[in-house]
Short mmCIF file of C-alpha atoms in Angstrom, two decimals:
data_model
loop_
_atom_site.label_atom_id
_atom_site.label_comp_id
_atom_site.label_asym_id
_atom_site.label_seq_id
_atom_site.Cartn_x
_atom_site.Cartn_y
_atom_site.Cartn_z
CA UNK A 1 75.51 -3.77 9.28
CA UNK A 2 74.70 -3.56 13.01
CA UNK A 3 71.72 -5.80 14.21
CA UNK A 4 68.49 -4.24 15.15
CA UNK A 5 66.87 -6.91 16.96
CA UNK A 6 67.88 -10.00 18.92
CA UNK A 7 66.17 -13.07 20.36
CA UNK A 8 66.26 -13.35 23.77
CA UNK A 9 64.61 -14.47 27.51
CA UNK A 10 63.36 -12.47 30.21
CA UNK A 11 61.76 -12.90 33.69
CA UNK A 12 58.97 -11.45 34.85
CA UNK A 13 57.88 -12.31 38.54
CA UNK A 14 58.70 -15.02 40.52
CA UNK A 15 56.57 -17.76 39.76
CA UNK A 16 58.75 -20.58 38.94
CA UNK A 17 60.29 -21.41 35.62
CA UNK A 18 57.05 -20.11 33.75
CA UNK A 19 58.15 -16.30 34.69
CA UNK A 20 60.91 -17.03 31.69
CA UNK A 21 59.42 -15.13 28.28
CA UNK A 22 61.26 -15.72 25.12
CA UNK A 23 61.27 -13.05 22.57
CA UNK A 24 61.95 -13.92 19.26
CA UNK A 25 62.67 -10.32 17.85
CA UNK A 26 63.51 -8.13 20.79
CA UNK A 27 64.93 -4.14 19.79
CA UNK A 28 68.36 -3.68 20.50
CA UNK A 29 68.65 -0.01 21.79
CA UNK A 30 70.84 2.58 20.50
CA UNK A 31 74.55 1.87 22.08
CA UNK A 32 75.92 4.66 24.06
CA UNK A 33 79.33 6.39 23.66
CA UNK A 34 80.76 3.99 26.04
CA UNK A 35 79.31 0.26 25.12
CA UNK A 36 80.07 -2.52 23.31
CA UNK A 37 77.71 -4.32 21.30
CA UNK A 38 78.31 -8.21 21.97
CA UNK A 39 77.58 -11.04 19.52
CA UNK A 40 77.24 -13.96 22.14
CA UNK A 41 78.22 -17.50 20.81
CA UNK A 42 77.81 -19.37 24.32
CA UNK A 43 76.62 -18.82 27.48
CA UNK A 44 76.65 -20.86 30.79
CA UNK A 45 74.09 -20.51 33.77
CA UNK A 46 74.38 -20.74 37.25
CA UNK A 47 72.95 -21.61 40.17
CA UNK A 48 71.73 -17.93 41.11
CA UNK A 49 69.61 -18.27 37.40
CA UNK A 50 67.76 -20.86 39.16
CA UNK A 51 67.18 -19.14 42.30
CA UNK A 52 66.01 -16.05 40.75
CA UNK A 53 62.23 -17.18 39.26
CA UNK A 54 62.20 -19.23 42.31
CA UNK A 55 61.86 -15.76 44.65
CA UNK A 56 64.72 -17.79 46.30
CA UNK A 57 67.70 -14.91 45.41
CA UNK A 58 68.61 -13.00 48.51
CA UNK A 59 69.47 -9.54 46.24
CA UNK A 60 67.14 -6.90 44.66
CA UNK A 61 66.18 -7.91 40.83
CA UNK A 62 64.80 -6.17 38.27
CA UNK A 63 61.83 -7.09 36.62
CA UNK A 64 62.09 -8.10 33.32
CA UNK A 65 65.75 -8.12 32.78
CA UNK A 66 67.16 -10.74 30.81
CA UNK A 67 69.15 -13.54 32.75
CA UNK A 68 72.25 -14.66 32.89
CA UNK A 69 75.44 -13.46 34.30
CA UNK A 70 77.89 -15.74 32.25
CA UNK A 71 78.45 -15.37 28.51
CA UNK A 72 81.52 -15.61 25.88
CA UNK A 73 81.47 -13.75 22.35
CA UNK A 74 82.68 -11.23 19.22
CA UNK A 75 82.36 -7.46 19.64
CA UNK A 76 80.37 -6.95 17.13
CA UNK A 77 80.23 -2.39 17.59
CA UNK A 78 81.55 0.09 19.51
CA UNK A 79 80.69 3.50 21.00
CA UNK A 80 82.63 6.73 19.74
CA UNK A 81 84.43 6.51 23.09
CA UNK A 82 85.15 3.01 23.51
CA UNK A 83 89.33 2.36 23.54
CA UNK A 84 89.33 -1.24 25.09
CA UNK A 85 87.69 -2.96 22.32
CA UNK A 86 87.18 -3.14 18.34
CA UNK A 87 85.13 -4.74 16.83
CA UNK A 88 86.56 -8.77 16.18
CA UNK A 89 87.42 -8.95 19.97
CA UNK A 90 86.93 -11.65 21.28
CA UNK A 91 85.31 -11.21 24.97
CA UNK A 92 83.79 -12.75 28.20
CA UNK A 93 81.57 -10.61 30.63
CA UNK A 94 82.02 -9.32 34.20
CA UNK A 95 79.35 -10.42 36.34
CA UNK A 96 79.24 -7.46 38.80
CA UNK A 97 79.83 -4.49 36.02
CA UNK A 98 80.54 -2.20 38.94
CA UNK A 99 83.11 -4.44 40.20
CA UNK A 100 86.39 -3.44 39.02
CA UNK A 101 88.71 -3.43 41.31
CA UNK A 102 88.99 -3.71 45.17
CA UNK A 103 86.77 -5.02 47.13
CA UNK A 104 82.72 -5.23 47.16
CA UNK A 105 80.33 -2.71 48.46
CA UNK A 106 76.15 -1.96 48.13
CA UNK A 107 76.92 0.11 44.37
CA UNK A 108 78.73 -2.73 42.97
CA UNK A 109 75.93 -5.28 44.33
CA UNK A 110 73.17 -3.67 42.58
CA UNK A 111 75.20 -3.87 39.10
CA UNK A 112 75.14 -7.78 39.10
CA UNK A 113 74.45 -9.56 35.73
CA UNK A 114 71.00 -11.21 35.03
CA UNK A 115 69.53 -9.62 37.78
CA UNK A 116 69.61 -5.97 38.04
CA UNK A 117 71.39 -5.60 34.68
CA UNK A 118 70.61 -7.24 31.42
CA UNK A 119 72.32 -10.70 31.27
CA UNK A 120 73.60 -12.89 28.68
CA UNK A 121 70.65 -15.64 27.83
CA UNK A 122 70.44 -13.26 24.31
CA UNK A 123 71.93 -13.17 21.25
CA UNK A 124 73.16 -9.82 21.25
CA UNK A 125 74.08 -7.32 24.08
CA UNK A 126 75.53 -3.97 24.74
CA UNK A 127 77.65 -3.54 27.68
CA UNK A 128 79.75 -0.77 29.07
CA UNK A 129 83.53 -1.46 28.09
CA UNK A 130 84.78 -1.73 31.26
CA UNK A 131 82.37 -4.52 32.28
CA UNK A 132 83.85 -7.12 29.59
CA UNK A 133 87.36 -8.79 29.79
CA UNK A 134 89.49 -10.28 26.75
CA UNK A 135 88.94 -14.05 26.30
CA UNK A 136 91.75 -16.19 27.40
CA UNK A 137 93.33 -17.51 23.86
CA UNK A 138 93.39 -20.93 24.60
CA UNK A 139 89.97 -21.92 25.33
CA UNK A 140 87.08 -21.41 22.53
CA UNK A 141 84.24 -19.85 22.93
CA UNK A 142 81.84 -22.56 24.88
CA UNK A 143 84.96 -23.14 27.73
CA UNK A 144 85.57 -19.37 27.83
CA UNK A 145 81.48 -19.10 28.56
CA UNK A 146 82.13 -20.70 32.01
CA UNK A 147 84.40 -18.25 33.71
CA UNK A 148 82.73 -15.54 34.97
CA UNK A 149 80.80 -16.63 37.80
CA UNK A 150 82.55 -19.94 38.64
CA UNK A 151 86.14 -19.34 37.61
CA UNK A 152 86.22 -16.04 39.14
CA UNK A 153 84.60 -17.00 42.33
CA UNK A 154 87.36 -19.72 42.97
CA UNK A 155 89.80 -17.40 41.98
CA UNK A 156 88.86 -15.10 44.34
CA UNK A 157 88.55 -17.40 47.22
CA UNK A 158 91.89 -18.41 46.88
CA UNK A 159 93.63 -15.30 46.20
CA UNK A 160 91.27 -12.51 47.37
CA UNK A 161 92.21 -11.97 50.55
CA UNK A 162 95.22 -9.54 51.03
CA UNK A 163 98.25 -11.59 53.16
CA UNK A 164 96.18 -14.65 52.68
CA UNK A 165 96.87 -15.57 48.65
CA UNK A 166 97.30 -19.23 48.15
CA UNK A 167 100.93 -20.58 47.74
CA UNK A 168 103.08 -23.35 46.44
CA UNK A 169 102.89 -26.05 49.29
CA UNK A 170 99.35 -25.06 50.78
CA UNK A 171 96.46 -27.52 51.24
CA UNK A 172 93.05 -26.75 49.75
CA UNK A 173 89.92 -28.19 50.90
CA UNK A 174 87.36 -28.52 48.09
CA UNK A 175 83.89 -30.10 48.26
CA UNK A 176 82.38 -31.83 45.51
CA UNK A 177 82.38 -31.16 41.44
CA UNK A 178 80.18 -27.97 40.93
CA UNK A 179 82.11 -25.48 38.86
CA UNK A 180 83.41 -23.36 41.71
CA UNK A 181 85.40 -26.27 43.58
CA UNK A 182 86.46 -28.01 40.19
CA UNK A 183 88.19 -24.02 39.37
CA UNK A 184 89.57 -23.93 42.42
CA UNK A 185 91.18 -27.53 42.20
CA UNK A 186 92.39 -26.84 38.65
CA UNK A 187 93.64 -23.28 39.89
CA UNK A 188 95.37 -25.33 43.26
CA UNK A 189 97.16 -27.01 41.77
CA UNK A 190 98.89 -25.15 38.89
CA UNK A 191 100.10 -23.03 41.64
CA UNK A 192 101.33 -25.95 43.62
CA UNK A 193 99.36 -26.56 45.95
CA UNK A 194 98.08 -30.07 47.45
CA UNK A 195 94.31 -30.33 47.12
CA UNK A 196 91.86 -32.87 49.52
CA UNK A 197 88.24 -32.85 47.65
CA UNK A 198 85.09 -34.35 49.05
CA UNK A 199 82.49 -36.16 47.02
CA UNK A 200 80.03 -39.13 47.52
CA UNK A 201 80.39 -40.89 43.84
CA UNK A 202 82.79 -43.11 43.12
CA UNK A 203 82.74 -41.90 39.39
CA UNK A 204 83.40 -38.24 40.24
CA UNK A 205 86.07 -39.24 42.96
CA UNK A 206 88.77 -40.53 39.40
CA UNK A 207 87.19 -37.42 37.49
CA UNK A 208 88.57 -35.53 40.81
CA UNK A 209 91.27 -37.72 40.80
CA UNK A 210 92.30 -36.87 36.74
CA UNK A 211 92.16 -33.39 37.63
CA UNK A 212 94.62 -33.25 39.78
CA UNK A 213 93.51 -34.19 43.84
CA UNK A 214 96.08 -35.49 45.39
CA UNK A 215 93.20 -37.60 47.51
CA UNK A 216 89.57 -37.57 47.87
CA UNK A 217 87.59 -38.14 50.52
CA UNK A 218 83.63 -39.95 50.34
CA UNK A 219 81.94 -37.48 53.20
CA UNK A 220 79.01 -40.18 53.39
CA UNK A 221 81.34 -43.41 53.77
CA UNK A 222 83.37 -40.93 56.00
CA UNK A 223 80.99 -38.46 58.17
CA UNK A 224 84.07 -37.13 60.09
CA UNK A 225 86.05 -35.96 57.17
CA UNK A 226 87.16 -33.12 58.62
CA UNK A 227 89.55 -35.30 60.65
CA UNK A 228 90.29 -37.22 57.65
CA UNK A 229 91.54 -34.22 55.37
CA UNK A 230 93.12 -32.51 58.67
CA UNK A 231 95.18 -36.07 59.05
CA UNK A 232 96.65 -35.61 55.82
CA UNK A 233 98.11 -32.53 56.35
CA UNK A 234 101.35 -31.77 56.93
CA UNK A 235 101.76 -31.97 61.08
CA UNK A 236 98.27 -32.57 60.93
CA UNK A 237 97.50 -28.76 61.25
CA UNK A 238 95.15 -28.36 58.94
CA UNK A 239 94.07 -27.15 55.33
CA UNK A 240 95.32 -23.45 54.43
CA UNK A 241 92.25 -23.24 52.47
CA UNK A 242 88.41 -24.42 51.98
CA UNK A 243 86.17 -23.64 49.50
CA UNK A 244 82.69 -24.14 51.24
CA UNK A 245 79.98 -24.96 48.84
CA UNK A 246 77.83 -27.14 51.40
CA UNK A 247 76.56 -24.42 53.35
CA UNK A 248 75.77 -25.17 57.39
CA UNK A 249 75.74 -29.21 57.21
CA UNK A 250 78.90 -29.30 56.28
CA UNK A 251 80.65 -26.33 57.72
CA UNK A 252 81.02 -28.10 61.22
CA UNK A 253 83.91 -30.58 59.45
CA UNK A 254 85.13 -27.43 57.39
CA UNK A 255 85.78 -26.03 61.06
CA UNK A 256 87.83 -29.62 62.10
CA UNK A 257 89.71 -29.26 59.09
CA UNK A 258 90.92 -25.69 58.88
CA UNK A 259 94.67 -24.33 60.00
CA UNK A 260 94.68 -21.72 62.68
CA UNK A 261 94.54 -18.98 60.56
CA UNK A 262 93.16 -20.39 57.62
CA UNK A 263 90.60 -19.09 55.33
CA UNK A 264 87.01 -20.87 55.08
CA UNK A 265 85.84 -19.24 51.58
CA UNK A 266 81.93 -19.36 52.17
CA UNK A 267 80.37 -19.58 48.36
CA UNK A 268 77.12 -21.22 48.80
CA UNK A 269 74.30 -23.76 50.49
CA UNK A 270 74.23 -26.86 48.70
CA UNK A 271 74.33 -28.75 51.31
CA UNK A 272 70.92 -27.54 52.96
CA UNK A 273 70.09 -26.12 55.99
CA UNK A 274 70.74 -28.06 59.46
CA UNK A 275 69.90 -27.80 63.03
CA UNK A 276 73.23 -28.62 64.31
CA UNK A 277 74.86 -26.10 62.24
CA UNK A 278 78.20 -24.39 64.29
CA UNK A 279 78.30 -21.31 66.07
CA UNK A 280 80.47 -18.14 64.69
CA UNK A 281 82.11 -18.62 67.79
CA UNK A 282 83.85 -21.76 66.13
CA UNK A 283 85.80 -18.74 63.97
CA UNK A 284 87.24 -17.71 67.28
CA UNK A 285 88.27 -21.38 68.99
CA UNK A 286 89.82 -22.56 65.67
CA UNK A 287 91.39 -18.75 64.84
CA UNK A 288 89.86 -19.14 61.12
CA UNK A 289 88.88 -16.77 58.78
CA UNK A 290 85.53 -16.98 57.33
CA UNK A 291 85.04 -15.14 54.46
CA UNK A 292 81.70 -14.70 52.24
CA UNK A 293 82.63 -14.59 48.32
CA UNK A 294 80.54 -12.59 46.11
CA UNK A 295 82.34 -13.87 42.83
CA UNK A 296 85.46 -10.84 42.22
CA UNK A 297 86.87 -8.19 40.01
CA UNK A 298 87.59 -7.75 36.84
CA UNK A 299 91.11 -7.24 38.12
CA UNK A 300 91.03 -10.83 38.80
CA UNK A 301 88.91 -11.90 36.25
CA UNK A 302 92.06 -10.37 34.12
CA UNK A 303 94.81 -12.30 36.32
CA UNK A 304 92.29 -15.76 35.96
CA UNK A 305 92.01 -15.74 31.87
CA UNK A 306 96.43 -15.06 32.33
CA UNK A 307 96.87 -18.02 34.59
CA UNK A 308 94.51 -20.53 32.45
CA UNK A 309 96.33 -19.14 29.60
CA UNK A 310 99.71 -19.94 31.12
CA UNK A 311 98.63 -22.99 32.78
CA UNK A 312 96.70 -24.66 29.67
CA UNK A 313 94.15 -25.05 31.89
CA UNK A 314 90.37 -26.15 29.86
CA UNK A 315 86.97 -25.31 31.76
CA UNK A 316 85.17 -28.95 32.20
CA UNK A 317 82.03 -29.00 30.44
CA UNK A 318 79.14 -31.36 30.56
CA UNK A 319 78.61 -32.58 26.81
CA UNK A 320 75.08 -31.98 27.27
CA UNK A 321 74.15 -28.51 25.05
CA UNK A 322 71.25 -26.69 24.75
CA UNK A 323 70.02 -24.55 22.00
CA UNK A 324 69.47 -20.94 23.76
CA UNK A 325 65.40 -21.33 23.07
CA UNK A 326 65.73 -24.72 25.16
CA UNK A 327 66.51 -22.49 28.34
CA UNK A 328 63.33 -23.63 30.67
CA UNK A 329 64.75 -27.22 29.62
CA UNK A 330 68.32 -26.00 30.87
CA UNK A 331 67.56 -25.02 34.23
CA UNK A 332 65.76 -28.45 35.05
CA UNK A 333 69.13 -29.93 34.28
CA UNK A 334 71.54 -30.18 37.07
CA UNK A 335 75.50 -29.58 35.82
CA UNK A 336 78.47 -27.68 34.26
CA UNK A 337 76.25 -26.65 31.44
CA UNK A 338 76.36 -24.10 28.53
CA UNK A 339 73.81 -22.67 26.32
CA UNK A 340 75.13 -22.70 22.77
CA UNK A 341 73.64 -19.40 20.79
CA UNK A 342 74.90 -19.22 17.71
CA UNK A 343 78.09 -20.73 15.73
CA UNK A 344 81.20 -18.24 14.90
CA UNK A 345 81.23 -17.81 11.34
#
């Protein structure tokens, strides 16, 4: 019989963690011709979850929606017009519905997960067909959890931009070991590519070094890492690609380190803010691409969950789990974390 209710958060103004409500018996409304009713087992937040009680998310919301753009789970119904899915399916969500193809305009913005749509912090949701993906078939259902903002964002910076697709033999810059550069190193190098990653802890530098980097740089012990990663280069031209997750205070070095005619992914401000941050000109004196990533597709969310099929490739999860009623807990708590819902039968 098809659920009636579900539990599930919401948030209502920006005040800080408090605007997170939890409903313990929320209705589930009547699914549409085209949806598919989701049982989710796992879901993983990211850092826009935090940002959005915070005021601190640069993109219209929508009060009271429930968060979340990241979630894994059985199709539980279908719509009368629904031919992508029965009901067993196994399936991961899009995080920009409108997103299906191509690339990104001002409709596709406003149909973002957890913000102006209802996310995934629930156990049950209906979602429009063509906004959920197959889950890859060799990862379970807490690893699958993790791909949709992360996983897809990496993706995307590396293979996004049309005559610019990573290759076997390419360099790839990453920076630390948030979920977005630890993607695009796994991604790197099962296509063959050579990948330099940043960090400042000598713990994550052999977890960087297990996954794969083929060297790793400390950016505090080495302030001029740039130079560093562009010395180990082939010809010391440069790195074909960076994923920057630092923001301004570390873009100068990403700027040192690029190939004429590289691509400087731009995902995010970790880093913080800084004075001395480089001018745009900088694009123009090293002949770099900088590109902004607003996650991707579904067309490449479908070419991600082939290759980490293919490739064997397993998400990397902290061991920490919380219960989906310890969410306000889960946001204080900094990491590649998922919120475990409820257990497959």
């Amino acid at each position: 019989m098809t659920p009636s209710h579900t539990k599930q958060w919401t948030v209502h103004g920006k005040n800080g963690f408090d605007s997170l409500r939890w409903n313990e018996k929320a209705e589930i409304p009547r699914l549409g011709d085209n949806d598919v009713l989701v049982h989710f087992y796992y879901a993983s937040p990211s850092y826009r979850e935090l940002c959005i009680p915070l005021g601190k998310h640069p993109f219209p919301t929508r009060d009271g929606h429930v968060p979340g753009t990241d979630g894994a789970g059985v199709v539980e119904a279908v719509g009368s017009k629904v031919s992508r899915f029965k009901p067993g399916d196994k399936v991961i969500t899009l995080f920009n519905q409108g997103h299906l193809g191509g690339y990104i305009d001002d409709q596709i913005v406003a149909t973002g997960l957890g913000g102006s749509v209802d996310g995934t912090f629930r156990q049950y949701g209906a979602f429009n067909e063509h906004g959920l993906v197959a889950m890859p078939s060799t990862l379970n259902f807490q690893q699958a959890s993790t791909l949709p903002c992360a996983a897809l964002t990496a993706w995307n910076a590396l293979y996004g931009l049309e005559g610019r697709a990573l290759k076997a033999g390419d360099t790839v810059l990453t920076q630390g070991t948030g979920g977005v550069s630890v993607f695009a190193l796994q991604f790197a190098k099962a296509a063959g590519a050579r990948v330099i990653a940043t960090t400042s802890s000598t713990e994550k530098a052999e977890i960087l070094k297990r996954l794969g980097a083929d060297h790793v740089l400390d950016y505090k012990k080495d302030p001029k890492w740039g130079e560093s990663a562009r010395a180990l280069t082939p010809d010391q031209s440069g790195v074909q690609h960076i994923i920057e997750v630092g923001g301004p205070n570390t873009m100068a070095q990403s700027f040192v380190a690029i190939k004429r005619e590289g691509v400087i992914s731009v995902i995010g401000f970790m880093g913080g803010l800084s004075k001395g941050e480089p001018s745009f000109l900088e694009t123009l004196n090293t002949s770099s691409i900088l590109r902004g990533i607003m996650v991707g597709s579904r067309v490449q969310l479908e070419e991600l969950t082939r290759a980490i099929d293919a490739n064997l490739i397993k998400p990397v999860v902290d061991e920490k789990v919380f219960a989906l009623e310890e969410l306000k807990e889960c946001y204080q708590y900094m990491g590649n974390l998922t919120v475990k819902i409820d257990s497959p039968d």
